[in-house]
Amino acid sequence: MEPKTLARDRSPQTKKKTPFVDKARPKLLSHPPRHLRESVRPDARRLAEARPTTIALAAVSSAHGSALVRLGDTAMLASIKLEVMSPSSEAPDEGSIAVEFHMPPICSPLVRPGRPAEVAPVISKNLEDILMSSGMLNLKELCLISGKASWLAYLDVYCLNADGSLLDAALISAVAAFTHLEIPLVSVGDDGRVFTVGGNEGKAKYELVNREKRKLTIANVPFSLTCALHKGNVLADPTAEEESIIETSVTIVLDSSDQIVSIQKPGGAVTSMTTIKECISLAKDGRRKLREILMDSVEAMEVDQTD
């Protein structure tokens, strides 16, 4: 979703501010039409080309699941902590997730201490909606004792550097963190309290609810691609500078079967179906590449653990 423009200060010495654009950078987009006519962007990408993506799993040793993701210069750190909770009466055999997206001042010169970025709660809600509506997670796998105890997964995504396509990068990091997530061993005390058990000594000392640590079954993995729309052109994965001058944008979310999970367009002019189809086609290509990158990261981590 395109961040909202900050309010204009009408004093003579100030100019209009655009969200998440580092003013210390050179103004590469002072003449965007020239770049569009040549079908090349200031960073030398083609219009339909997304930025390189890297995924590093197990980025936070104290978390149950974590991942560090870079999408060009946009960087996200996702971590998951599990806590035991009492399940709701409506779903006694299910756990739950809580999603929070954070934009600390370090991520952008336009995010001020003590003044949360307006886009942060919007991305939090979008992330939670996508994770739940895509069917990626089976909440029954987070159940410990039906009607008595289940896991609450706290997913925190921190934006370390905001250089465009924030929802795309945040979603990749969230998916990667859940892929890395490992459910710990737990036992039930004499007082009925459920607690985690660590080490071989603990396994021998306590009667375990779950005999082995396990991972969640991840299905229908969602990935998204944001496309900037400007003067009849479609630019895949826009940077913050590009987002500051575009007319509008469209974010396509697809699952593992290339089924559409959601299409988001934050206002702007009416977009033709031909343009939407072009964005969907680009999202399909991007989804396949991102899945390969994620699988390569999982394999690399497994090799490191066996060495």
PDB file of C-alpha atoms in Angstrom:
ATOM      1  CA  MET A   1       0.000   0.000   0.000  1.00  0.00           C
ATOM      2  CA  GLU A   2       1.352   3.439  -0.866  1.00  0.00           C
ATOM      3  CA  PRO A   3       2.157   5.442   2.287  1.00  0.00           C
ATOM      4  CA  LYS A   4       0.194   8.611   2.858  1.00  0.00           C
ATOM      5  CA  THR A   5       1.924  11.903   2.153  1.00  0.00           C
ATOM      6  CA  LEU A   6       2.796  13.870   5.259  1.00  0.00           C
ATOM      7  CA  ALA A   7       0.933  17.124   5.819  1.00  0.00           C
ATOM      8  CA  ARG A   8       2.272  20.178   3.967  1.00  0.00           C
ATOM      9  CA  ASP A   9       3.995  22.831   6.026  1.00  0.00           C
ATOM     10  CA  ARG A  10       3.057  26.076   4.272  1.00  0.00           C
ATOM     11  CA  SER A  11       5.890  28.144   5.726  1.00  0.00           C
ATOM     12  CA  PRO A  12       8.174  29.600   3.002  1.00  0.00           C
ATOM     13  CA  GLN A  13      11.296  27.644   3.971  1.00  0.00           C
ATOM     14  CA  THR A  14       9.747  24.169   3.693  1.00  0.00           C
ATOM     15  CA  LYS A  15       8.776  21.964   0.777  1.00  0.00           C
ATOM     16  CA  LYS A  16       6.345  19.101   0.338  1.00  0.00           C
ATOM     17  CA  LYS A  17       7.602  15.889   1.921  1.00  0.00           C
ATOM     18  CA  THR A  18       7.208  12.456   0.407  1.00  0.00           C
ATOM     19  CA  PRO A  19       7.222   9.328   2.565  1.00  0.00           C
ATOM     20  CA  PHE A  20      10.303   7.154   2.960  1.00  0.00           C
ATOM     21  CA  VAL A  21      12.549   8.974   0.504  1.00  0.00           C
ATOM     22  CA  ASP A  22      16.083   9.601   1.751  1.00  0.00           C
ATOM     23  CA  LYS A  23      16.751  13.242   0.921  1.00  0.00           C
ATOM     24  CA  ALA A  24      20.502  12.645   1.192  1.00  0.00           C
ATOM     25  CA  ARG A  25      20.406  10.594  -2.020  1.00  0.00           C
ATOM     26  CA  PRO A  26      20.845  12.159  -5.450  1.00  0.00           C
ATOM     27  CA  LYS A  27      17.605  13.010  -7.193  1.00  0.00           C
ATOM     28  CA  LEU A  28      17.754  10.323  -9.844  1.00  0.00           C
ATOM     29  CA  LEU A  29      14.105  10.782 -10.711  1.00  0.00           C
ATOM     30  CA  SER A  30      14.140  14.478 -11.466  1.00  0.00           C
ATOM     31  CA  HIS A  31      13.255  13.589 -15.068  1.00  0.00           C
ATOM     32  CA  PRO A  32      11.396  10.229 -14.871  1.00  0.00           C
ATOM     33  CA  PRO A  33       9.823  10.420 -18.367  1.00  0.00           C
ATOM     34  CA  ARG A  34      13.261  10.070 -19.992  1.00  0.00           C
ATOM     35  CA  HIS A  35      13.900   6.838 -18.102  1.00  0.00           C
ATOM     36  CA  LEU A  36      10.467   5.524 -19.018  1.00  0.00           C
ATOM     37  CA  ARG A  37      10.929   6.328 -22.696  1.00  0.00           C
ATOM     38  CA  GLU A  38      14.167   4.357 -22.680  1.00  0.00           C
ATOM     39  CA  SER A  39      12.505   1.506 -20.724  1.00  0.00           C
ATOM     40  CA  VAL A  40      15.281   1.594 -18.163  1.00  0.00           C
ATOM     41  CA  ARG A  41      15.236   2.792 -14.579  1.00  0.00           C
ATOM     42  CA  PRO A  42      17.749   4.877 -12.594  1.00  0.00           C
ATOM     43  CA  ASP A  43      19.172   1.705 -10.993  1.00  0.00           C
ATOM     44  CA  ALA A  44      19.597   0.114 -14.469  1.00  0.00           C
ATOM     45  CA  ARG A  45      16.699  -2.311 -14.055  1.00  0.00           C
ATOM     46  CA  ARG A  46      14.202  -2.992 -16.804  1.00  0.00           C
ATOM     47  CA  LEU A  47      10.669  -1.802 -16.073  1.00  0.00           C
ATOM     48  CA  ALA A  48       9.442  -5.344 -15.343  1.00  0.00           C
ATOM     49  CA  GLU A  49      12.494  -6.364 -13.321  1.00  0.00           C
ATOM     50  CA  ALA A  50      12.384  -6.748  -9.537  1.00  0.00           C
ATOM     51  CA  ARG A  51      15.395  -6.140  -7.310  1.00  0.00           C
ATOM     52  CA  PRO A  52      17.604  -9.001  -6.052  1.00  0.00           C
ATOM     53  CA  THR A  53      16.280 -10.763  -2.955  1.00  0.00           C
ATOM     54  CA  THR A  54      18.251 -12.523  -0.220  1.00  0.00           C
ATOM     55  CA  ILE A  55      16.893 -14.538   2.723  1.00  0.00           C
ATOM     56  CA  ALA A  56      18.868 -15.502   5.825  1.00  0.00           C
ATOM     57  CA  LEU A  57      17.085 -17.832   8.245  1.00  0.00           C
ATOM     58  CA  ALA A  58      17.779 -18.087  11.999  1.00  0.00           C
ATOM     59  CA  ALA A  59      18.755 -14.422  12.173  1.00  0.00           C
ATOM     60  CA  VAL A  60      17.701 -14.078  15.853  1.00  0.00           C
ATOM     61  CA  SER A  61      19.007 -16.830  18.139  1.00  0.00           C
ATOM     62  CA  SER A  62      16.560 -16.034  20.962  1.00  0.00           C
ATOM     63  CA  ALA A  63      13.474 -16.392  18.722  1.00  0.00           C
ATOM     64  CA  HIS A  64      11.632 -19.617  17.900  1.00  0.00           C
ATOM     65  CA  GLY A  65      11.684 -18.604  14.227  1.00  0.00           C
ATOM     66  CA  SER A  66      13.338 -15.698  12.439  1.00  0.00           C
ATOM     67  CA  ALA A  67      14.572 -14.402   9.097  1.00  0.00           C
ATOM     68  CA  LEU A  68      16.462 -11.435   7.680  1.00  0.00           C
ATOM     69  CA  VAL A  69      15.341 -10.400   4.188  1.00  0.00           C
ATOM     70  CA  ARG A  70      16.773  -7.871   1.758  1.00  0.00           C
ATOM     71  CA  LEU A  71      14.792  -6.729  -1.260  1.00  0.00           C
ATOM     72  CA  GLY A  72      17.243  -4.403  -2.951  1.00  0.00           C
ATOM     73  CA  ASP A  73      18.002  -1.846  -0.251  1.00  0.00           C
ATOM     74  CA  THR A  74      14.789  -2.570   1.657  1.00  0.00           C
ATOM     75  CA  ALA A  75      15.621  -4.722   4.699  1.00  0.00           C
ATOM     76  CA  MET A  76      13.241  -6.566   7.050  1.00  0.00           C
ATOM     77  CA  LEU A  77      13.865  -8.635  10.173  1.00  0.00           C
ATOM     78  CA  ALA A  78      11.059 -10.983  11.244  1.00  0.00           C
ATOM     79  CA  SER A  79      11.006 -12.903  14.514  1.00  0.00           C
ATOM     80  CA  ILE A  80       8.469 -15.251  16.106  1.00  0.00           C
ATOM     81  CA  LYS A  81       8.105 -15.950  19.827  1.00  0.00           C
ATOM     82  CA  LEU A  82       5.706 -18.587  21.122  1.00  0.00           C
ATOM     83  CA  GLU A  83       3.736 -18.287  24.353  1.00  0.00           C
ATOM     84  CA  VAL A  84       1.279 -20.705  25.922  1.00  0.00           C
ATOM     85  CA  MET A  85      -2.275 -19.378  26.126  1.00  0.00           C
ATOM     86  CA  SER A  86      -5.760 -20.622  26.842  1.00  0.00           C
ATOM     87  CA  PRO A  87      -7.609 -21.168  23.542  1.00  0.00           C
ATOM     88  CA  SER A  88     -10.881 -19.434  22.858  1.00  0.00           C
ATOM     89  CA  SER A  89     -14.147 -21.252  23.425  1.00  0.00           C
ATOM     90  CA  GLU A  90     -15.009 -20.784  19.742  1.00  0.00           C
ATOM     91  CA  ALA A  91     -11.834 -22.623  18.636  1.00  0.00           C
ATOM     92  CA  PRO A  92     -10.692 -24.813  21.538  1.00  0.00           C
ATOM     93  CA  ASP A  93      -8.356 -26.875  19.339  1.00  0.00           C
ATOM     94  CA  GLU A  94      -6.567 -23.981  17.629  1.00  0.00           C
ATOM     95  CA  GLY A  95      -3.767 -21.591  18.427  1.00  0.00           C
ATOM     96  CA  SER A  96      -3.505 -18.045  17.146  1.00  0.00           C
ATOM     97  CA  ILE A  97      -1.091 -15.478  15.741  1.00  0.00           C
ATOM     98  CA  ALA A  98      -0.523 -11.806  16.516  1.00  0.00           C
ATOM     99  CA  VAL A  99       1.227  -9.644  13.916  1.00  0.00           C
ATOM    100  CA  GLU A 100       3.002  -6.344  14.492  1.00  0.00           C
ATOM    101  CA  PHE A 101       4.954  -4.327  11.900  1.00  0.00           C
ATOM    102  CA  HIS A 102       7.484  -1.866  13.281  1.00  0.00           C
ATOM    103  CA  MET A 103       9.148   1.128  11.608  1.00  0.00           C
ATOM    104  CA  PRO A 104      11.819   2.481  13.978  1.00  0.00           C
ATOM    105  CA  PRO A 105      13.469   5.823  13.173  1.00  0.00           C
ATOM    106  CA  ILE A 106      16.560   4.005  11.903  1.00  0.00           C
ATOM    107  CA  CYS A 107      14.664   2.793   8.815  1.00  0.00           C
ATOM    108  CA  SER A 108      13.993   6.204   7.252  1.00  0.00           C
ATOM    109  CA  PRO A 109      14.856   9.869   7.866  1.00  0.00           C
ATOM    110  CA  LEU A 110      11.122  10.618   7.697  1.00  0.00           C
ATOM    111  CA  VAL A 111      10.256   8.394  10.676  1.00  0.00           C
ATOM    112  CA  ARG A 112      10.666  10.489  13.811  1.00  0.00           C
ATOM    113  CA  PRO A 113      11.199   9.221  17.369  1.00  0.00           C
ATOM    114  CA  GLY A 114       7.937   9.118  19.264  1.00  0.00           C
ATOM    115  CA  ARG A 115       5.857   9.517  16.093  1.00  0.00           C
ATOM    116  CA  PRO A 116       4.875   6.109  14.652  1.00  0.00           C
ATOM    117  CA  ALA A 117       4.743   5.905  10.865  1.00  0.00           C
ATOM    118  CA  GLU A 118       1.157   6.002   9.603  1.00  0.00           C
ATOM    119  CA  VAL A 119       1.780   3.090   7.241  1.00  0.00           C
ATOM    120  CA  ALA A 120       2.927   0.693  10.015  1.00  0.00           C
ATOM    121  CA  PRO A 121      -0.517  -0.385  11.337  1.00  0.00           C
ATOM    122  CA  VAL A 122      -1.781  -0.701   7.752  1.00  0.00           C
ATOM    123  CA  ILE A 123       1.002  -3.144   6.873  1.00  0.00           C
ATOM    124  CA  SER A 124       0.407  -5.023  10.152  1.00  0.00           C
ATOM    125  CA  LYS A 125      -3.229  -5.561   9.209  1.00  0.00           C
ATOM    126  CA  ASN A 126      -2.369  -6.506   5.619  1.00  0.00           C
ATOM    127  CA  LEU A 127       0.202  -9.060   6.779  1.00  0.00           C
ATOM    128  CA  GLU A 128      -2.206 -10.734   9.188  1.00  0.00           C
ATOM    129  CA  ASP A 129      -5.002 -10.805   6.601  1.00  0.00           C
ATOM    130  CA  ILE A 130      -2.720 -12.362   3.968  1.00  0.00           C
ATOM    131  CA  LEU A 131      -1.278 -15.003   6.311  1.00  0.00           C
ATOM    132  CA  MET A 132      -4.741 -16.061   7.458  1.00  0.00           C
ATOM    133  CA  SER A 133      -6.665 -15.839   4.177  1.00  0.00           C
ATOM    134  CA  SER A 134      -3.991 -17.632   2.135  1.00  0.00           C
ATOM    135  CA  GLY A 135      -4.348 -20.824   4.172  1.00  0.00           C
ATOM    136  CA  MET A 136      -0.589 -20.963   4.767  1.00  0.00           C
ATOM    137  CA  LEU A 137      -0.982 -21.834   8.451  1.00  0.00           C
ATOM    138  CA  ASN A 138      -3.043 -24.585  10.037  1.00  0.00           C
ATOM    139  CA  LEU A 139      -3.858 -23.135  13.444  1.00  0.00           C
ATOM    140  CA  LYS A 140      -4.759 -26.606  14.735  1.00  0.00           C
ATOM    141  CA  GLU A 141      -1.029 -27.403  14.675  1.00  0.00           C
ATOM    142  CA  LEU A 142      -0.603 -24.751  17.365  1.00  0.00           C
ATOM    143  CA  CYS A 143      -2.881 -26.641  19.764  1.00  0.00           C
ATOM    144  CA  LEU A 144      -1.226 -28.317  22.774  1.00  0.00           C
ATOM    145  CA  ILE A 145      -4.133 -29.642  24.852  1.00  0.00           C
ATOM    146  CA  SER A 146      -7.582 -29.201  23.330  1.00  0.00           C
ATOM    147  CA  GLY A 147      -9.617 -26.682  25.296  1.00  0.00           C
ATOM    148  CA  LYS A 148      -6.804 -26.064  27.782  1.00  0.00           C
ATOM    149  CA  ALA A 149      -3.593 -24.858  26.157  1.00  0.00           C
ATOM    150  CA  SER A 150      -2.375 -23.697  22.756  1.00  0.00           C
ATOM    151  CA  TRP A 151       0.397 -21.592  21.273  1.00  0.00           C
ATOM    152  CA  LEU A 152       0.123 -17.891  20.566  1.00  0.00           C
ATOM    153  CA  ALA A 153       2.689 -16.968  17.906  1.00  0.00           C
ATOM    154  CA  TYR A 154       3.848 -13.352  18.168  1.00  0.00           C
ATOM    155  CA  LEU A 155       5.193 -12.273  14.779  1.00  0.00           C
ATOM    156  CA  ASP A 156       7.167  -9.034  14.875  1.00  0.00           C
ATOM    157  CA  VAL A 157       8.509  -7.601  11.622  1.00  0.00           C
ATOM    158  CA  TYR A 158      11.039  -4.779  11.902  1.00  0.00           C
ATOM    159  CA  CYS A 159      11.800  -2.538   8.954  1.00  0.00           C
ATOM    160  CA  LEU A 160      15.545  -1.861   9.095  1.00  0.00           C
ATOM    161  CA  ASN A 161      15.675   0.164   5.879  1.00  0.00           C
ATOM    162  CA  ALA A 162      12.683   1.495   3.955  1.00  0.00           C
ATOM    163  CA  ASP A 163      13.449   1.740   0.243  1.00  0.00           C
ATOM    164  CA  GLY A 164      10.112   0.829  -1.325  1.00  0.00           C
ATOM    165  CA  SER A 165       7.860  -2.246  -1.638  1.00  0.00           C
ATOM    166  CA  LEU A 166       7.578  -2.537   2.137  1.00  0.00           C
ATOM    167  CA  LEU A 167       4.649  -4.982   2.143  1.00  0.00           C
ATOM    168  CA  ASP A 168       6.423  -7.298  -0.311  1.00  0.00           C
ATOM    169  CA  ALA A 169       9.594  -7.455   1.794  1.00  0.00           C
ATOM    170  CA  ALA A 170       7.643  -7.776   5.051  1.00  0.00           C
ATOM    171  CA  LEU A 171       5.611 -10.688   3.673  1.00  0.00           C
ATOM    172  CA  ILE A 172       8.735 -12.522   2.471  1.00  0.00           C
ATOM    173  CA  SER A 173      10.323 -12.154   5.920  1.00  0.00           C
ATOM    174  CA  ALA A 174       7.152 -13.344   7.681  1.00  0.00           C
ATOM    175  CA  VAL A 175       6.854 -16.418   5.450  1.00  0.00           C
ATOM    176  CA  ALA A 176      10.554 -17.212   5.933  1.00  0.00           C
ATOM    177  CA  ALA A 177      10.271 -16.856   9.729  1.00  0.00           C
ATOM    178  CA  PHE A 178       7.327 -19.281   9.871  1.00  0.00           C
ATOM    179  CA  THR A 179       9.270 -21.670   7.624  1.00  0.00           C
ATOM    180  CA  HIS A 180      12.124 -21.587  10.148  1.00  0.00           C
ATOM    181  CA  LEU A 181       9.812 -21.812  13.201  1.00  0.00           C
ATOM    182  CA  GLU A 182      10.361 -24.835  15.446  1.00  0.00           C
ATOM    183  CA  ILE A 183       7.752 -25.815  18.042  1.00  0.00           C
ATOM    184  CA  PRO A 184       9.516 -26.427  21.391  1.00  0.00           C
ATOM    185  CA  LEU A 185       8.948 -29.347  23.755  1.00  0.00           C
ATOM    186  CA  VAL A 186       6.458 -28.750  26.568  1.00  0.00           C
ATOM    187  CA  SER A 187       5.264 -30.532  29.687  1.00  0.00           C
ATOM    188  CA  VAL A 188       2.448 -30.078  32.211  1.00  0.00           C
ATOM    189  CA  GLY A 189       3.282 -29.425  35.850  1.00  0.00           C
ATOM    190  CA  ASP A 190       1.384 -30.763  38.870  1.00  0.00           C
ATOM    191  CA  ASP A 191      -0.454 -27.453  39.073  1.00  0.00           C
ATOM    192  CA  GLY A 192      -1.654 -27.838  35.487  1.00  0.00           C
ATOM    193  CA  ARG A 193       0.715 -25.173  34.190  1.00  0.00           C
ATOM    194  CA  VAL A 194       2.236 -25.831  30.762  1.00  0.00           C
ATOM    195  CA  PHE A 195       5.951 -25.005  30.447  1.00  0.00           C
ATOM    196  CA  THR A 196       8.682 -25.477  27.868  1.00  0.00           C
ATOM    197  CA  VAL A 197      11.330 -28.156  28.308  1.00  0.00           C
ATOM    198  CA  GLY A 198      14.881 -27.863  27.010  1.00  0.00           C
ATOM    199  CA  GLY A 199      17.804 -30.264  26.639  1.00  0.00           C
ATOM    200  CA  ASN A 200      18.075 -34.028  26.977  1.00  0.00           C
ATOM    201  CA  GLU A 201      17.977 -33.743  30.770  1.00  0.00           C
ATOM    202  CA  GLY A 202      14.598 -32.063  30.625  1.00  0.00           C
ATOM    203  CA  LYS A 203      13.283 -34.673  28.194  1.00  0.00           C
ATOM    204  CA  ALA A 204      14.192 -37.419  30.628  1.00  0.00           C
ATOM    205  CA  LYS A 205      12.878 -35.584  33.696  1.00  0.00           C
ATOM    206  CA  TYR A 206       9.436 -34.521  32.517  1.00  0.00           C
ATOM    207  CA  GLU A 207       6.530 -36.193  30.788  1.00  0.00           C
ATOM    208  CA  LEU A 208       6.242 -34.408  27.480  1.00  0.00           C
ATOM    209  CA  VAL A 209       3.091 -33.311  25.702  1.00  0.00           C
ATOM    210  CA  ASN A 210       4.909 -33.403  22.345  1.00  0.00           C
ATOM    211  CA  ARG A 211       7.708 -35.953  22.039  1.00  0.00           C
ATOM    212  CA  GLU A 212       9.804 -34.173  19.444  1.00  0.00           C
ATOM    213  CA  LYS A 213      10.417 -30.636  18.302  1.00  0.00           C
ATOM    214  CA  ARG A 214       8.604 -30.074  15.056  1.00  0.00           C
ATOM    215  CA  LYS A 215       7.981 -27.563  12.345  1.00  0.00           C
ATOM    216  CA  LEU A 216       4.644 -26.295  11.117  1.00  0.00           C
ATOM    217  CA  THR A 217       3.179 -27.622   7.898  1.00  0.00           C
ATOM    218  CA  ILE A 218       3.489 -24.668   5.522  1.00  0.00           C
ATOM    219  CA  ALA A 219       1.009 -24.777   2.623  1.00  0.00           C
ATOM    220  CA  ASN A 220      -0.144 -22.264  -0.004  1.00  0.00           C
ATOM    221  CA  VAL A 221       2.776 -19.948   0.651  1.00  0.00           C
ATOM    222  CA  PRO A 222       1.822 -16.367  -0.302  1.00  0.00           C
ATOM    223  CA  PHE A 223       4.154 -13.939  -2.048  1.00  0.00           C
ATOM    224  CA  SER A 224       3.358 -10.451  -3.282  1.00  0.00           C
ATOM    225  CA  LEU A 225       4.584  -8.035  -5.923  1.00  0.00           C
ATOM    226  CA  THR A 226       3.931  -4.320  -5.924  1.00  0.00           C
ATOM    227  CA  CYS A 227       3.806  -2.652  -9.330  1.00  0.00           C
ATOM    228  CA  ALA A 228       4.024   1.100  -9.779  1.00  0.00           C
ATOM    229  CA  LEU A 229       1.707   2.534 -12.435  1.00  0.00           C
ATOM    230  CA  HIS A 230       2.829   5.762 -14.075  1.00  0.00           C
ATOM    231  CA  LYS A 231       1.784   7.298 -17.397  1.00  0.00           C
ATOM    232  CA  GLY A 232       0.827   3.949 -18.904  1.00  0.00           C
ATOM    233  CA  ASN A 233       3.981   2.189 -17.661  1.00  0.00           C
ATOM    234  CA  VAL A 234       4.207  -0.708 -15.200  1.00  0.00           C
ATOM    235  CA  LEU A 235       7.279  -0.739 -12.939  1.00  0.00           C
ATOM    236  CA  ALA A 236       7.800  -3.885 -10.875  1.00  0.00           C
ATOM    237  CA  ASP A 237       9.063  -3.539  -7.304  1.00  0.00           C
ATOM    238  CA  PRO A 238       9.407   0.269  -7.106  1.00  0.00           C
ATOM    239  CA  THR A 239      12.012   1.948  -4.916  1.00  0.00           C
ATOM    240  CA  ALA A 240      11.076   4.663  -2.440  1.00  0.00           C
ATOM    241  CA  GLU A 241      12.109   7.333  -4.936  1.00  0.00           C
ATOM    242  CA  GLU A 242       9.913   5.791  -7.626  1.00  0.00           C
ATOM    243  CA  GLU A 243       7.003   5.496  -5.191  1.00  0.00           C
ATOM    244  CA  SER A 244       7.291   9.223  -4.524  1.00  0.00           C
ATOM    245  CA  ILE A 245       6.431  10.210  -8.113  1.00  0.00           C
ATOM    246  CA  ILE A 246       4.081   7.476  -9.385  1.00  0.00           C
ATOM    247  CA  GLU A 247       0.377   7.984 -10.016  1.00  0.00           C
ATOM    248  CA  THR A 248      -0.691   4.850  -8.128  1.00  0.00           C
ATOM    249  CA  SER A 249       0.331   1.239  -7.456  1.00  0.00           C
ATOM    250  CA  VAL A 250      -1.125  -2.266  -7.417  1.00  0.00           C
ATOM    251  CA  THR A 251      -0.026  -5.079  -5.094  1.00  0.00           C
ATOM    252  CA  ILE A 252      -0.779  -8.634  -6.269  1.00  0.00           C
ATOM    253  CA  VAL A 253      -0.681 -11.456  -3.697  1.00  0.00           C
ATOM    254  CA  LEU A 254      -0.538 -15.026  -5.024  1.00  0.00           C
ATOM    255  CA  ASP A 255      -0.337 -18.401  -3.277  1.00  0.00           C
ATOM    256  CA  SER A 256       1.737 -21.472  -4.240  1.00  0.00           C
ATOM    257  CA  SER A 257      -0.777 -22.413  -6.942  1.00  0.00           C
ATOM    258  CA  ASP A 258      -0.732 -18.930  -8.483  1.00  0.00           C
ATOM    259  CA  GLN A 259      -4.234 -18.344  -7.166  1.00  0.00           C
ATOM    260  CA  ILE A 260      -4.977 -14.732  -6.304  1.00  0.00           C
ATOM    261  CA  VAL A 261      -5.111 -14.125  -2.552  1.00  0.00           C
ATOM    262  CA  SER A 262      -5.708 -10.397  -2.845  1.00  0.00           C
ATOM    263  CA  ILE A 263      -5.290  -7.375  -5.104  1.00  0.00           C
ATOM    264  CA  GLN A 264      -4.678  -4.061  -3.385  1.00  0.00           C
ATOM    265  CA  LYS A 265      -4.810  -0.652  -5.036  1.00  0.00           C
ATOM    266  CA  PRO A 266      -4.604   2.451  -2.819  1.00  0.00           C
ATOM    267  CA  GLY A 267      -6.727   4.854  -4.814  1.00  0.00           C
ATOM    268  CA  GLY A 268      -5.635   6.721  -7.923  1.00  0.00           C
ATOM    269  CA  ALA A 269      -7.093   6.604 -11.408  1.00  0.00           C
ATOM    270  CA  VAL A 270      -9.095   3.663 -12.725  1.00  0.00           C
ATOM    271  CA  THR A 271      -6.752   0.888 -13.908  1.00  0.00           C
ATOM    272  CA  SER A 272      -7.551  -1.157 -16.996  1.00  0.00           C
ATOM    273  CA  MET A 273      -7.947  -4.929 -16.835  1.00  0.00           C
ATOM    274  CA  THR A 274      -5.075  -5.238 -19.318  1.00  0.00           C
ATOM    275  CA  THR A 275      -2.754  -3.495 -16.856  1.00  0.00           C
ATOM    276  CA  ILE A 276      -3.985  -5.650 -13.956  1.00  0.00           C
ATOM    277  CA  LYS A 277      -3.331  -8.793 -15.996  1.00  0.00           C
ATOM    278  CA  GLU A 278       0.182  -7.568 -16.758  1.00  0.00           C
ATOM    279  CA  CYS A 279       0.791  -7.071 -13.039  1.00  0.00           C
ATOM    280  CA  ILE A 280      -0.537 -10.563 -12.288  1.00  0.00           C
ATOM    281  CA  SER A 281       1.783 -12.043 -14.920  1.00  0.00           C
ATOM    282  CA  LEU A 282       4.775 -10.285 -13.356  1.00  0.00           C
ATOM    283  CA  ALA A 283       3.681 -11.475  -9.893  1.00  0.00           C
ATOM    284  CA  LYS A 284       3.578 -15.095 -11.086  1.00  0.00           C
ATOM    285  CA  ASP A 285       7.143 -14.877 -12.377  1.00  0.00           C
ATOM    286  CA  GLY A 286       8.253 -13.217  -9.163  1.00  0.00           C
ATOM    287  CA  ARG A 287       6.524 -15.812  -6.966  1.00  0.00           C
ATOM    288  CA  ARG A 288       8.396 -18.686  -8.610  1.00  0.00           C
ATOM    289  CA  LYS A 289      11.739 -16.940  -8.170  1.00  0.00           C
ATOM    290  CA  LEU A 290      11.047 -16.071  -4.534  1.00  0.00           C
ATOM    291  CA  ARG A 291      10.017 -19.640  -3.725  1.00  0.00           C
ATOM    292  CA  GLU A 292      13.293 -20.915  -5.183  1.00  0.00           C
ATOM    293  CA  ILE A 293      15.243 -18.415  -3.089  1.00  0.00           C
ATOM    294  CA  LEU A 294      13.353 -19.501   0.048  1.00  0.00           C
ATOM    295  CA  MET A 295      13.932 -23.200  -0.633  1.00  0.00           C
ATOM    296  CA  ASP A 296      17.632 -22.559  -1.249  1.00  0.00           C
ATOM    297  CA  SER A 297      17.828 -20.766   2.116  1.00  0.00           C
ATOM    298  CA  VAL A 298      16.144 -23.696   3.887  1.00  0.00           C
ATOM    299  CA  GLU A 299      18.539 -26.194   2.279  1.00  0.00           C
ATOM    300  CA  ALA A 300      21.544 -24.046   3.171  1.00  0.00           C
ATOM    301  CA  MET A 301      20.459 -23.897   6.812  1.00  0.00           C
ATOM    302  CA  GLU A 302      19.935 -27.666   6.952  1.00  0.00           C
ATOM    303  CA  VAL A 303      23.444 -28.229   5.559  1.00  0.00           C
ATOM    304  CA  ASP A 304      24.903 -25.880   8.197  1.00  0.00           C
ATOM    305  CA  GLN A 305      23.113 -27.782  10.975  1.00  0.00           C
ATOM    306  CA  THR A 306      24.480 -31.160   9.824  1.00  0.00           C
ATOM    307  CA  ASP A 307      28.072 -29.899   9.544  1.00  0.00           C
TER     308      ASP A 307
END
